[in-house]
Short mmCIF file of C-alpha atoms in Angstrom, two decimals:
data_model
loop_
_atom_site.label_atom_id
_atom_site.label_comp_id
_atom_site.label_asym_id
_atom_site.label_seq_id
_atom_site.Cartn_x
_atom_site.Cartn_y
_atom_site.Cartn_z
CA UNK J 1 -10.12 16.45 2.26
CA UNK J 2 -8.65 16.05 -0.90
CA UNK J 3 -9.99 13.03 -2.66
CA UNK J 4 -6.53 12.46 -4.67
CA UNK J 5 -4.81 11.81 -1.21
CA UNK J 6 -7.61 8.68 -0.29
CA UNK J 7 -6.42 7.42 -3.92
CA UNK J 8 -2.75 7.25 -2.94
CA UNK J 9 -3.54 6.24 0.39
CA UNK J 10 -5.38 3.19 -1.43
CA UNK J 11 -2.85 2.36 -3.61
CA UNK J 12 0.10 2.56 -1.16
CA UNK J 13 -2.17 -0.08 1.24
CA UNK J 14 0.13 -2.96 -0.25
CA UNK J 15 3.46 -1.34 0.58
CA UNK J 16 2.27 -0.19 4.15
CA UNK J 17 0.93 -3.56 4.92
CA UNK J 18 4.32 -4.87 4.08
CA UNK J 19 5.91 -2.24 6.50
CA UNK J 20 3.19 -3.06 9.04
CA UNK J 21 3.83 -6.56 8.90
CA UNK J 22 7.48 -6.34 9.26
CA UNK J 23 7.37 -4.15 12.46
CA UNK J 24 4.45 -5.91 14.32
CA UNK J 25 5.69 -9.47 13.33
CA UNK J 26 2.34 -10.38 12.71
CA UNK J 27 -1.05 -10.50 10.09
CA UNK J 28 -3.65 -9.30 12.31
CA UNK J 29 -1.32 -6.78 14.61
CA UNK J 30 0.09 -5.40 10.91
CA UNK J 31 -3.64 -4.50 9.76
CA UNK J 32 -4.67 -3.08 12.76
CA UNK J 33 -1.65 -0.94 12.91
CA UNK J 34 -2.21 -0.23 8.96
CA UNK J 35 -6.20 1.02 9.90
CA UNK J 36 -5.07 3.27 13.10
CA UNK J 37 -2.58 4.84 10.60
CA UNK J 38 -5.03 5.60 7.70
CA UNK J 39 -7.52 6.96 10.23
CA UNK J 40 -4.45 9.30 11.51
CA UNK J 41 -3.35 10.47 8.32
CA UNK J 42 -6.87 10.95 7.09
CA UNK J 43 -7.48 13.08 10.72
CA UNK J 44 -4.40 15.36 9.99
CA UNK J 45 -4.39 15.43 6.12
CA UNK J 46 -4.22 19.51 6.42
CA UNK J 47 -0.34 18.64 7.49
CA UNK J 48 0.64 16.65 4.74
CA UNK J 49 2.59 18.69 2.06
CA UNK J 50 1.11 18.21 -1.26
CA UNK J 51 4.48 17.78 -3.43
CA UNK J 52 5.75 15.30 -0.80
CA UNK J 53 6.56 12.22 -0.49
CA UNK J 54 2.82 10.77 0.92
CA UNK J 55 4.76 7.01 1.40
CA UNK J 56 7.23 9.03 3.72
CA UNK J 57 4.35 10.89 5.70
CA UNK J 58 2.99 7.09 6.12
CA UNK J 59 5.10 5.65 7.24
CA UNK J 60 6.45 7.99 9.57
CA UNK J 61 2.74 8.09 11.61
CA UNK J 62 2.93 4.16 11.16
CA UNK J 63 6.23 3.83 12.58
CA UNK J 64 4.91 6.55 15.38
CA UNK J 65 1.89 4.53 16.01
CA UNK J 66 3.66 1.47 16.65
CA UNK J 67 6.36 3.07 18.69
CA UNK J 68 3.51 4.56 20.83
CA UNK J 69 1.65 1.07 21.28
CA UNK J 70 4.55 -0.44 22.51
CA UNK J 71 5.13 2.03 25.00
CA UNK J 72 1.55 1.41 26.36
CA UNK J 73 1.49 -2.00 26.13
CA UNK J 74 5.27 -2.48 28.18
CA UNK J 75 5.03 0.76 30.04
CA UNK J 76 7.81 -0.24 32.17
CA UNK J 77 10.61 -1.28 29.38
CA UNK J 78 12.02 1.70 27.55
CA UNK J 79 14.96 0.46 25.27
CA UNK J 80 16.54 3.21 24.52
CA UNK J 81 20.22 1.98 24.31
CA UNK J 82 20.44 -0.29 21.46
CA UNK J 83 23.60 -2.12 23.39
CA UNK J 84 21.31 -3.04 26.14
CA UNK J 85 18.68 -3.90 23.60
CA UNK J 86 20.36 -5.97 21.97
CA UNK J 87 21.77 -8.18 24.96
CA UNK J 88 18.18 -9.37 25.89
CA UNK J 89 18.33 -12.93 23.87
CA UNK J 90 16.23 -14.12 25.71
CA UNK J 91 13.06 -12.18 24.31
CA UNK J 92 14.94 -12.19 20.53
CA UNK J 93 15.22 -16.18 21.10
CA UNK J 94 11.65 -16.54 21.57
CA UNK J 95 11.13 -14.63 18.82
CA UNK J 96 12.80 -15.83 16.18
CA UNK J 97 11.12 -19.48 17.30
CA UNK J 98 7.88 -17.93 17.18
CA UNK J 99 8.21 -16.00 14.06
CA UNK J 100 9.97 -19.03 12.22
CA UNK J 101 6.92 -21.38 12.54
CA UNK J 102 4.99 -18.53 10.67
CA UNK J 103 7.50 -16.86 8.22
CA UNK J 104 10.16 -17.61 6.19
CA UNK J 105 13.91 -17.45 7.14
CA UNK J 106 14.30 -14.16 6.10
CA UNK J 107 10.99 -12.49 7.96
CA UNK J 108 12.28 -14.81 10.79
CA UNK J 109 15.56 -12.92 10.90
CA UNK J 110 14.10 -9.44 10.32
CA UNK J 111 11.61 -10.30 13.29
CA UNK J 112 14.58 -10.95 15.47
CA UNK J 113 16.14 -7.60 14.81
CA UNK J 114 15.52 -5.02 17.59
CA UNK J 115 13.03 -2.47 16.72
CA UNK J 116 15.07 0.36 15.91
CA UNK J 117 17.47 -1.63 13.34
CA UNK J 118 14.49 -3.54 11.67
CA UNK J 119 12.43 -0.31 10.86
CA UNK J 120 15.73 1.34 8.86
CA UNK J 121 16.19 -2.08 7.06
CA UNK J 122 12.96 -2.16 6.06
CA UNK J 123 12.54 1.11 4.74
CA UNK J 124 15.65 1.16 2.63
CA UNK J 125 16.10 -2.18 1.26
CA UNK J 126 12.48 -3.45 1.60
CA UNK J 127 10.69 0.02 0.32
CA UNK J 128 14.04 1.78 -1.86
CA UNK J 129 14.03 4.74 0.45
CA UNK J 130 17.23 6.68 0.22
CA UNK J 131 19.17 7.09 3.61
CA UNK J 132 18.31 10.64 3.96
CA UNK J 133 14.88 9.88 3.66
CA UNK J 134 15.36 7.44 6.44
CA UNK J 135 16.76 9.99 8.87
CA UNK J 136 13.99 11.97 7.68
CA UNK J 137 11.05 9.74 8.50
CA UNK J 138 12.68 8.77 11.43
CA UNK J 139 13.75 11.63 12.99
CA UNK J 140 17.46 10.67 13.28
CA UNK J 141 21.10 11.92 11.97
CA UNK J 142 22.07 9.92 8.78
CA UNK J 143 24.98 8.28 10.72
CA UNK J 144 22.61 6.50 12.45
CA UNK J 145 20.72 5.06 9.78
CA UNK J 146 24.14 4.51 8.35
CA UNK J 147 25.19 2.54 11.65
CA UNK J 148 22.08 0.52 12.38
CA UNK J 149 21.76 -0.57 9.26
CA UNK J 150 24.84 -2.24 8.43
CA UNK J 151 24.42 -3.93 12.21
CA UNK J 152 20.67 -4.98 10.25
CA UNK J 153 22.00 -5.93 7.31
CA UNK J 154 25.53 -8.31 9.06
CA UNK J 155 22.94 -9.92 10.62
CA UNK J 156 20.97 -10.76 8.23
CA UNK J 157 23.56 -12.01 6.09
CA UNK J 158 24.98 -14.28 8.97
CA UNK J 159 21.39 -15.72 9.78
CA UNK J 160 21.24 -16.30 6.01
CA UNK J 161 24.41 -18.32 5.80
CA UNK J 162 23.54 -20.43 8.83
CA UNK J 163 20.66 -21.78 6.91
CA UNK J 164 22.33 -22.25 3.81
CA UNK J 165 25.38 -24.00 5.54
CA UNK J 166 22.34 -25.85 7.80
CA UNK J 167 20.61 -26.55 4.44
CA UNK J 168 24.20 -28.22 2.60
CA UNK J 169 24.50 -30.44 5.39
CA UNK J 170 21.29 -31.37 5.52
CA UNK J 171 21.89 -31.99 1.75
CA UNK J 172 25.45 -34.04 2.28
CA UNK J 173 23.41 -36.31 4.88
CA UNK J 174 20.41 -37.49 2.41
CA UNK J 175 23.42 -37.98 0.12
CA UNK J 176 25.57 -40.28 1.81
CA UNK J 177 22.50 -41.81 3.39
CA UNK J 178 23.29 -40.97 7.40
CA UNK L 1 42.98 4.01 0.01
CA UNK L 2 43.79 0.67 1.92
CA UNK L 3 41.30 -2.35 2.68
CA UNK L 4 41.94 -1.91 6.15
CA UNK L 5 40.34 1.71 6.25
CA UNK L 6 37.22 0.40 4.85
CA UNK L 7 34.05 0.44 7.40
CA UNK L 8 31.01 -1.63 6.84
CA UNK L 9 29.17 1.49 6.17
CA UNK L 10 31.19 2.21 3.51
CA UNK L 11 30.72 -0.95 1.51
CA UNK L 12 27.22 -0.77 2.60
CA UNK L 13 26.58 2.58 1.07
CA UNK L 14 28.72 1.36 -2.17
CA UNK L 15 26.44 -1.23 -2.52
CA UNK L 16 23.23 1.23 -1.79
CA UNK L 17 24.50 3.51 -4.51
CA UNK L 18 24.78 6.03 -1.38
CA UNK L 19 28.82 6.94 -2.30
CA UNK L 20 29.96 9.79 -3.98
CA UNK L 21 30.60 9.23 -7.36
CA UNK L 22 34.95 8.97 -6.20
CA UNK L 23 33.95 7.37 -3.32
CA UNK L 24 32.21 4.83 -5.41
CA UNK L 25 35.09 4.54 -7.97
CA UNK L 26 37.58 3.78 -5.40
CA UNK L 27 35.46 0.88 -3.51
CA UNK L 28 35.31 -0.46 -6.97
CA UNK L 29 38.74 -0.37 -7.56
CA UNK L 30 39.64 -1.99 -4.41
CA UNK L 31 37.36 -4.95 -4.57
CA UNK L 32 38.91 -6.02 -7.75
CA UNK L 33 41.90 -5.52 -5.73
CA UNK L 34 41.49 -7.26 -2.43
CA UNK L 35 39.50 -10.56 -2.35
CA UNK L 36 38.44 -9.73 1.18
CA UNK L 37 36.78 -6.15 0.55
CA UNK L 38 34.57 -8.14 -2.13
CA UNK L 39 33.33 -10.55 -0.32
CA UNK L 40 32.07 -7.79 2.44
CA UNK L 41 30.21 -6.42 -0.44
CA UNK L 42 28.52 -9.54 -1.17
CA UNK L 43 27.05 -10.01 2.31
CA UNK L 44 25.10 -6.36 1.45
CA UNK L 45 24.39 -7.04 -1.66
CA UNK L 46 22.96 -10.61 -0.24
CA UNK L 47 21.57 -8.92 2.79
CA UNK L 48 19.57 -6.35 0.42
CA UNK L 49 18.41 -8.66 -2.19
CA UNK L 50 16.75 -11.05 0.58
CA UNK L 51 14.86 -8.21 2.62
CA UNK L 52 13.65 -7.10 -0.71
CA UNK L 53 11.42 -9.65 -0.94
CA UNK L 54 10.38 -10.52 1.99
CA UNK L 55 6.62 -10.21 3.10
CA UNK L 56 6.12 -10.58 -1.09
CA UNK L 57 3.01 -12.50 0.14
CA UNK L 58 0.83 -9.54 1.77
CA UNK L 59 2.75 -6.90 -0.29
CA UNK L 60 1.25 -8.70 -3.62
CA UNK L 61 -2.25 -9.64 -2.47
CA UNK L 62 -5.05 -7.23 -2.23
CA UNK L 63 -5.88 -5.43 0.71
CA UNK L 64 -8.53 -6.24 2.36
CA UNK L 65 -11.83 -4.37 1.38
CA UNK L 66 -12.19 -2.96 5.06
CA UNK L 67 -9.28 -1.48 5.04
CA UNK L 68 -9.65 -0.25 1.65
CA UNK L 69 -12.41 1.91 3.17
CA UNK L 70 -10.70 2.94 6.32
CA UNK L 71 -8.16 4.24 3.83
CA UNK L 72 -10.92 6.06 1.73
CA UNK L 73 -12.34 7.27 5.03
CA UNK L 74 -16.20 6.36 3.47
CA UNK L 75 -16.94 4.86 6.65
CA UNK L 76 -16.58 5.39 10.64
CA UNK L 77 -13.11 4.07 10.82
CA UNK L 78 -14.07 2.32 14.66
CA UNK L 79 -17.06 0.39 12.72
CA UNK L 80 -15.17 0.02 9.39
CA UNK L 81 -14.19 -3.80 10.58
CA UNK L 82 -17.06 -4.56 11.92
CA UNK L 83 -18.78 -3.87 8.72
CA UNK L 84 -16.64 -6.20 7.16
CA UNK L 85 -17.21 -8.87 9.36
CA UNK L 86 -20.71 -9.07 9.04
CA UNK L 87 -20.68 -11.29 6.00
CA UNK L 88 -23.28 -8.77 4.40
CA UNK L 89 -23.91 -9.58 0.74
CA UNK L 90 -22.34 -7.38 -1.76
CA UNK L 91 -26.36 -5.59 -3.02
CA UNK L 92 -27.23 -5.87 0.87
CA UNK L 93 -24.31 -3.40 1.62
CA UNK L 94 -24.82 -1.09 -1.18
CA UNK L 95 -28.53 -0.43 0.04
CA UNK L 96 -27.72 -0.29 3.58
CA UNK L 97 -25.51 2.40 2.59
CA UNK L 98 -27.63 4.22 0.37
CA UNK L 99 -30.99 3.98 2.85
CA UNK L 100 -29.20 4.55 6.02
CA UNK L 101 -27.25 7.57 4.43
CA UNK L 102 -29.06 9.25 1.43
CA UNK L 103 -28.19 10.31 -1.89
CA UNK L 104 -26.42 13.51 -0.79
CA UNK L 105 -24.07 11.43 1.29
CA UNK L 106 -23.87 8.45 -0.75
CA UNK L 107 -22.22 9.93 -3.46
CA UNK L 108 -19.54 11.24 -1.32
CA UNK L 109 -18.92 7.61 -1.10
CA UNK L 110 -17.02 7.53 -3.93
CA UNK L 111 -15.64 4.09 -5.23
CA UNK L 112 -16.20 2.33 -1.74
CA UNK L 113 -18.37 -0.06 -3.55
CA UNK L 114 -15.60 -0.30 -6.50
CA UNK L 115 -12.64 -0.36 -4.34
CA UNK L 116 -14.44 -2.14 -1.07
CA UNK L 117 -15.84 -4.73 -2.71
CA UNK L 118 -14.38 -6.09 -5.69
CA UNK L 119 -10.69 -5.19 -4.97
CA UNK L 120 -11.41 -7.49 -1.64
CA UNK L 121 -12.44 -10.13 -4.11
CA UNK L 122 -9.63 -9.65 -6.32
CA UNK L 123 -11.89 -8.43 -9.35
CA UNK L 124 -10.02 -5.17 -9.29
CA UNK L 125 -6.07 -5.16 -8.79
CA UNK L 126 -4.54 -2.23 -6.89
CA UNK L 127 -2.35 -1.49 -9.48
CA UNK L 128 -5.35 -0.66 -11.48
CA UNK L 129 -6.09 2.45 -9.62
CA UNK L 130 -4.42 4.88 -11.22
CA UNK L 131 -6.88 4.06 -14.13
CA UNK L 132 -9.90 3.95 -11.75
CA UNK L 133 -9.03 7.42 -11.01
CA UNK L 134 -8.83 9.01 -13.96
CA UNK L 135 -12.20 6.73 -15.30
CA UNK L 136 -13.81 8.51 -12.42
CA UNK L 137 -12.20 11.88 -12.49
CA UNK L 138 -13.79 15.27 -12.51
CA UNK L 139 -13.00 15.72 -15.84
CA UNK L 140 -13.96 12.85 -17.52
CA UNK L 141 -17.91 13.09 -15.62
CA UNK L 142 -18.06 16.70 -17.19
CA UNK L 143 -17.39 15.33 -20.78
CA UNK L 144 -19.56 12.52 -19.93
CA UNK L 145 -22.57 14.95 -18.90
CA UNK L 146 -22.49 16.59 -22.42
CA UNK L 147 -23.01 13.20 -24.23
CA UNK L 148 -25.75 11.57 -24.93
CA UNK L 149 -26.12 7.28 -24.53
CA UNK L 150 -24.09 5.83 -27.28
CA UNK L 151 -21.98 8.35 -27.83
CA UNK L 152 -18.08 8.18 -26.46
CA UNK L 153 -15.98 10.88 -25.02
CA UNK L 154 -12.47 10.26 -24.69
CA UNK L 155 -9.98 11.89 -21.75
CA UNK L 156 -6.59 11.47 -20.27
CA UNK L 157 -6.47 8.14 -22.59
CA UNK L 158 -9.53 6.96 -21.24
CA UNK L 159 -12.56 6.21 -23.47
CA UNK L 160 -16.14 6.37 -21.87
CA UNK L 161 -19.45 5.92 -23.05
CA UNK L 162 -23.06 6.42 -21.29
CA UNK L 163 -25.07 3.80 -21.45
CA UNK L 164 -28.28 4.93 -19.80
CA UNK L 165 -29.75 7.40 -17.98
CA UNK L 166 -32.27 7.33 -14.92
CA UNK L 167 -34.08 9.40 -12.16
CA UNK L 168 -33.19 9.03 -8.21
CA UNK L 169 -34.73 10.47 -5.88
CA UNK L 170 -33.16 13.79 -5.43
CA UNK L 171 -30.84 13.55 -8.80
CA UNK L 172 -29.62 11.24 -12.23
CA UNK L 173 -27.70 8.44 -12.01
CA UNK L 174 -25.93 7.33 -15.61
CA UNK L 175 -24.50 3.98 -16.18
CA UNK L 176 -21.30 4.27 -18.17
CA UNK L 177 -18.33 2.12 -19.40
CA UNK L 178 -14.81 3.29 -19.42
CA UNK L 179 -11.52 1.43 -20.89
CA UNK L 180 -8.22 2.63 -21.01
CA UNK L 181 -5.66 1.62 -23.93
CA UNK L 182 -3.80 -0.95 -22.12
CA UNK L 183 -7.12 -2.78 -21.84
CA UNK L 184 -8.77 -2.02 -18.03
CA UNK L 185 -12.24 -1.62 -18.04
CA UNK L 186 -14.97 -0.75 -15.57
CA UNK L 187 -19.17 -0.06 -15.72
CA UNK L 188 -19.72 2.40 -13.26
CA UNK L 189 -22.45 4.53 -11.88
CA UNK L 190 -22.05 8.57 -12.31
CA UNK L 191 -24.67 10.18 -9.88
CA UNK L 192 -25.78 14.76 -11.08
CA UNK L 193 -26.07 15.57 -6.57
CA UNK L 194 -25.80 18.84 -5.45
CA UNK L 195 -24.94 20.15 -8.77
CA UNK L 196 -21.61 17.31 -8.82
CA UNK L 197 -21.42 14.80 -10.70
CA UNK L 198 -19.72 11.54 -8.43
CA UNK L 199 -19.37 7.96 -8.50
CA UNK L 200 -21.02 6.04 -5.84
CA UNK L 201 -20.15 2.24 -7.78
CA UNK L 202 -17.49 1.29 -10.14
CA UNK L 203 -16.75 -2.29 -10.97
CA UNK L 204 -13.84 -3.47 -13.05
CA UNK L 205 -15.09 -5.88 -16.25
CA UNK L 206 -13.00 -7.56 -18.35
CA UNK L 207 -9.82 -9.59 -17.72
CA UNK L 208 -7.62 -6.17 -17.65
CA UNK L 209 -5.70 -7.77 -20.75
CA UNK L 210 -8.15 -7.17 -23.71
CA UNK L 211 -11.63 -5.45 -23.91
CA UNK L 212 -14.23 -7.28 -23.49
CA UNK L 213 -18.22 -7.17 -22.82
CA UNK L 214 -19.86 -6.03 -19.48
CA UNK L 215 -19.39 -9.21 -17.02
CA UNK L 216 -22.37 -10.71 -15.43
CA UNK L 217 -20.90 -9.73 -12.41
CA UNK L 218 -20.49 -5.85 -13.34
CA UNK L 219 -24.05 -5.98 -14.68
CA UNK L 220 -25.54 -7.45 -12.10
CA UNK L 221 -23.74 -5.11 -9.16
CA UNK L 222 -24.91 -1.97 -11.03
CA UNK L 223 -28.23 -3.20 -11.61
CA UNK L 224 -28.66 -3.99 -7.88
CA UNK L 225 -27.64 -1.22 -7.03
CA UNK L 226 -30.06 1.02 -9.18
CA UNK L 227 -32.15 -1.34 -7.59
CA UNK L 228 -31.19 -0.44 -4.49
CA UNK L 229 -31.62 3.23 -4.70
CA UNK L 230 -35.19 2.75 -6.72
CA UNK L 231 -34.13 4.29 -9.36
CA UNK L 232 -37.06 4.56 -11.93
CA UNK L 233 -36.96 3.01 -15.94
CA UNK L 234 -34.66 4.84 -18.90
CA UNK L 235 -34.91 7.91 -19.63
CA UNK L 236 -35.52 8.03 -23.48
CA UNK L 237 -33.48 9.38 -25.75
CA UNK L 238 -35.27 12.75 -26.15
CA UNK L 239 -36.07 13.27 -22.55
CA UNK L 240 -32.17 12.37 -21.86
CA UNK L 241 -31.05 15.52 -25.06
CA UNK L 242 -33.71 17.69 -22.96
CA UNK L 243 -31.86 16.95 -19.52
CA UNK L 244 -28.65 17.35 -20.97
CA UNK L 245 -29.30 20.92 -22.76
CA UNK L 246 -30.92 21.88 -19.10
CA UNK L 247 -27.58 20.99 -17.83
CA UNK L 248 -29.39 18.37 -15.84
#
């Protein structure tokens, strides 16, 4: 096994711990997921392309890891329509409650995203990735990185105006002394 | 081109720098245009700017060490936590994995020491391994085998110098220090196995701003780990000129 490969793998740990954390939602899920992933990349290093992109090849057997977990864990819920997905508030409710006594408002409102938008926002305005490196990793036409993505990102910019228009009238209270 | 054509997507890949250079140019001219179009912009450029920094916490602290060697694959991946979480001191570790595993294998073990234990601490930053590998690389140890203690080699902007040599069972171990330009430093153990030269230890010293003098702490890991290993007294200077013109 090429030793130069361990290196990046090392030095990439930050980056893929941020990715981990944002799709498991939590520290000790994120670092388990991060472990099963080097010890998969380090198993099937003869398939990694030197010349590539090794943060791509990550995060690709990351996001395949956690995709595969899920599956196991909830054998009987497939999501595969993002429509239906996203109509189940109830389980995004509890979610966002859960993840807001941990996080801050904006990991709160990625955490609420369903799975499939919060792993493109991640990985292009989180990690810089270009779109077509998106569909890439993800194994999916560019449109739909394109489409997900700006649901992602609406979302996050109307959960990030309700707390700033929650925060001003928090602001206008302790000012007029209600 | 009128507002009302515009998708999210578009703006959204204006704002990603995703457009056509036209594309682009057109977007831009509308928004100064049409009040509307640029306050859809702002919500991406909003939406972007806040996901960029989230998780800043665990993407800006160091990873913890047992990870750090289930990345490095130096250990059985299914035990690599459990190592961890046995609280072991730092010189117990090093000898466990030196007894348990032998010279041979122990130098394959390269950095897990370094990297393991002192990034965990936060002695060693991860952006500092870019340096650690070229103070470790091939390269450099084959310079540093032609030099005797005292004397400094310089490679790939990184300056090294032996500091002592001294007999293993089954090899040579060399203490060296290495510093880089922009001020990184490390005192690290070069092991001759197998007819390779590897690193087994490497622990950063210094404040990473400005050179300074082996730490206590650097000392005292390398020395505990010679320790470790048995390692017998200094070679002196002409037995270390015979060893090198042998080649080792």
């Amino acid at each position: 096994m090429a030793e130069d490969i361990r290196y990046g793998i090392v030095a990439l740990l930050p980056r893929l711990r941020g990715f981990a954390h944002a799709l498991a939602g939590n520290r000790a899920d994120a670092d388990d997921l991060v472990q099963q992933t080097c010890e998969r990349a380090l198993r099937n290093s003869a398939s990694f392309t030197p010349g590539t992109r090794l943060d791509s090849w990550l995060y690709r057997i990351m996001r395949n890891l956690f995709i595969d977990g899920r599956r196991a864990r909830r054998p009987s819920v497939s999501i595969e329509d993002e429509a239906v997905a996203e109509t189940l508030a109830g389980e995004d409710g509890r979610r966002v409650s859960e993840a807001r006594i941990a996080l801050g408002q904006t990991e709160a409102l990625i955490a609420a995203l369903p799975e499939e938008q919060r792993s493109v926002l991640v990985l292009v305005c989180m990690e810089g990735l270009r779109y077509r490196e998106v569909a890439e990793i993800l194994d999916i036409p560019i449109g739909t990185v394109m489409s997900r993505l700006a649901r992602a990102r609406l979302a996050v910019a109307e959960g990030l105006e309700g707390g700033q228009s929650e925060t001003a009238g928090d602001d206008r209270a302790e000012r007029t002394g209600r | 081109m009128n507002p009302e054509d515009v998708t999210d997507e578009m703006l959204m890949a204006f704002v990603d720098g995703e457009l056509e250079p036209e594309e682009a140019e057109r977007i831009a001219a509308l928004s100064g245009r049409d009040s509307g179009i640029g306050t859809r912009i702002a919500r991406f450029e909003r939406s972007r700017a806040a996901v960029a920094g989230a998780f800043g916490a665990v993407r800006s602290e160091p990873a913890p060490d047992w990870l750090v060697h289930a990345a490095l694959g130096a250990t059985p991946i299914a035990s690599a936590r459990r190592a961890a979480d046995t609280r072991k001191g730092f010189g117990q570790r090093l000898g466990a994995f030196w007894s348990r595993d032998g010279l041979a294998v122990a130098a394959s073990l390269v950095l897990v020491a370094g990297l393991g234990g002192y990034l965990a601490s936060g002695l060693l930053r991860s952006e500092e391994t870019p340096f650690l590998a070229r103070a470790t690389s091939p390269e450099l140890l084959d310079r540093l085998a032609l030099a005797r203690s005292g004397e400094t080699v310089r490679v790939a902007q990184v300056s090294a110098t032996p500091i002592g040599s001294y007999p293993v069972a089954g090899g040579i171990c060399r203490i060296y220090e290495a510093n880089a330009q922009a001020g990184a430093g490390l005192r690290a153990l070069a092991c001759h196995v197998e007819g390779q030269w590897r690193v087994p230890l490497a622990v950063r010293q210094g404040n990473g701003q400005s050179y300074q003098t082996a730490s206590a702490a650097a000392l005292g890991a390398v020395d505990a780990y010679l320790d470790s290993i048995e390692a017998g007294s200094a070679l002196s200077a002409n037995e270390e000129a015979a060893r090198i013109a042998a080649g080792w």
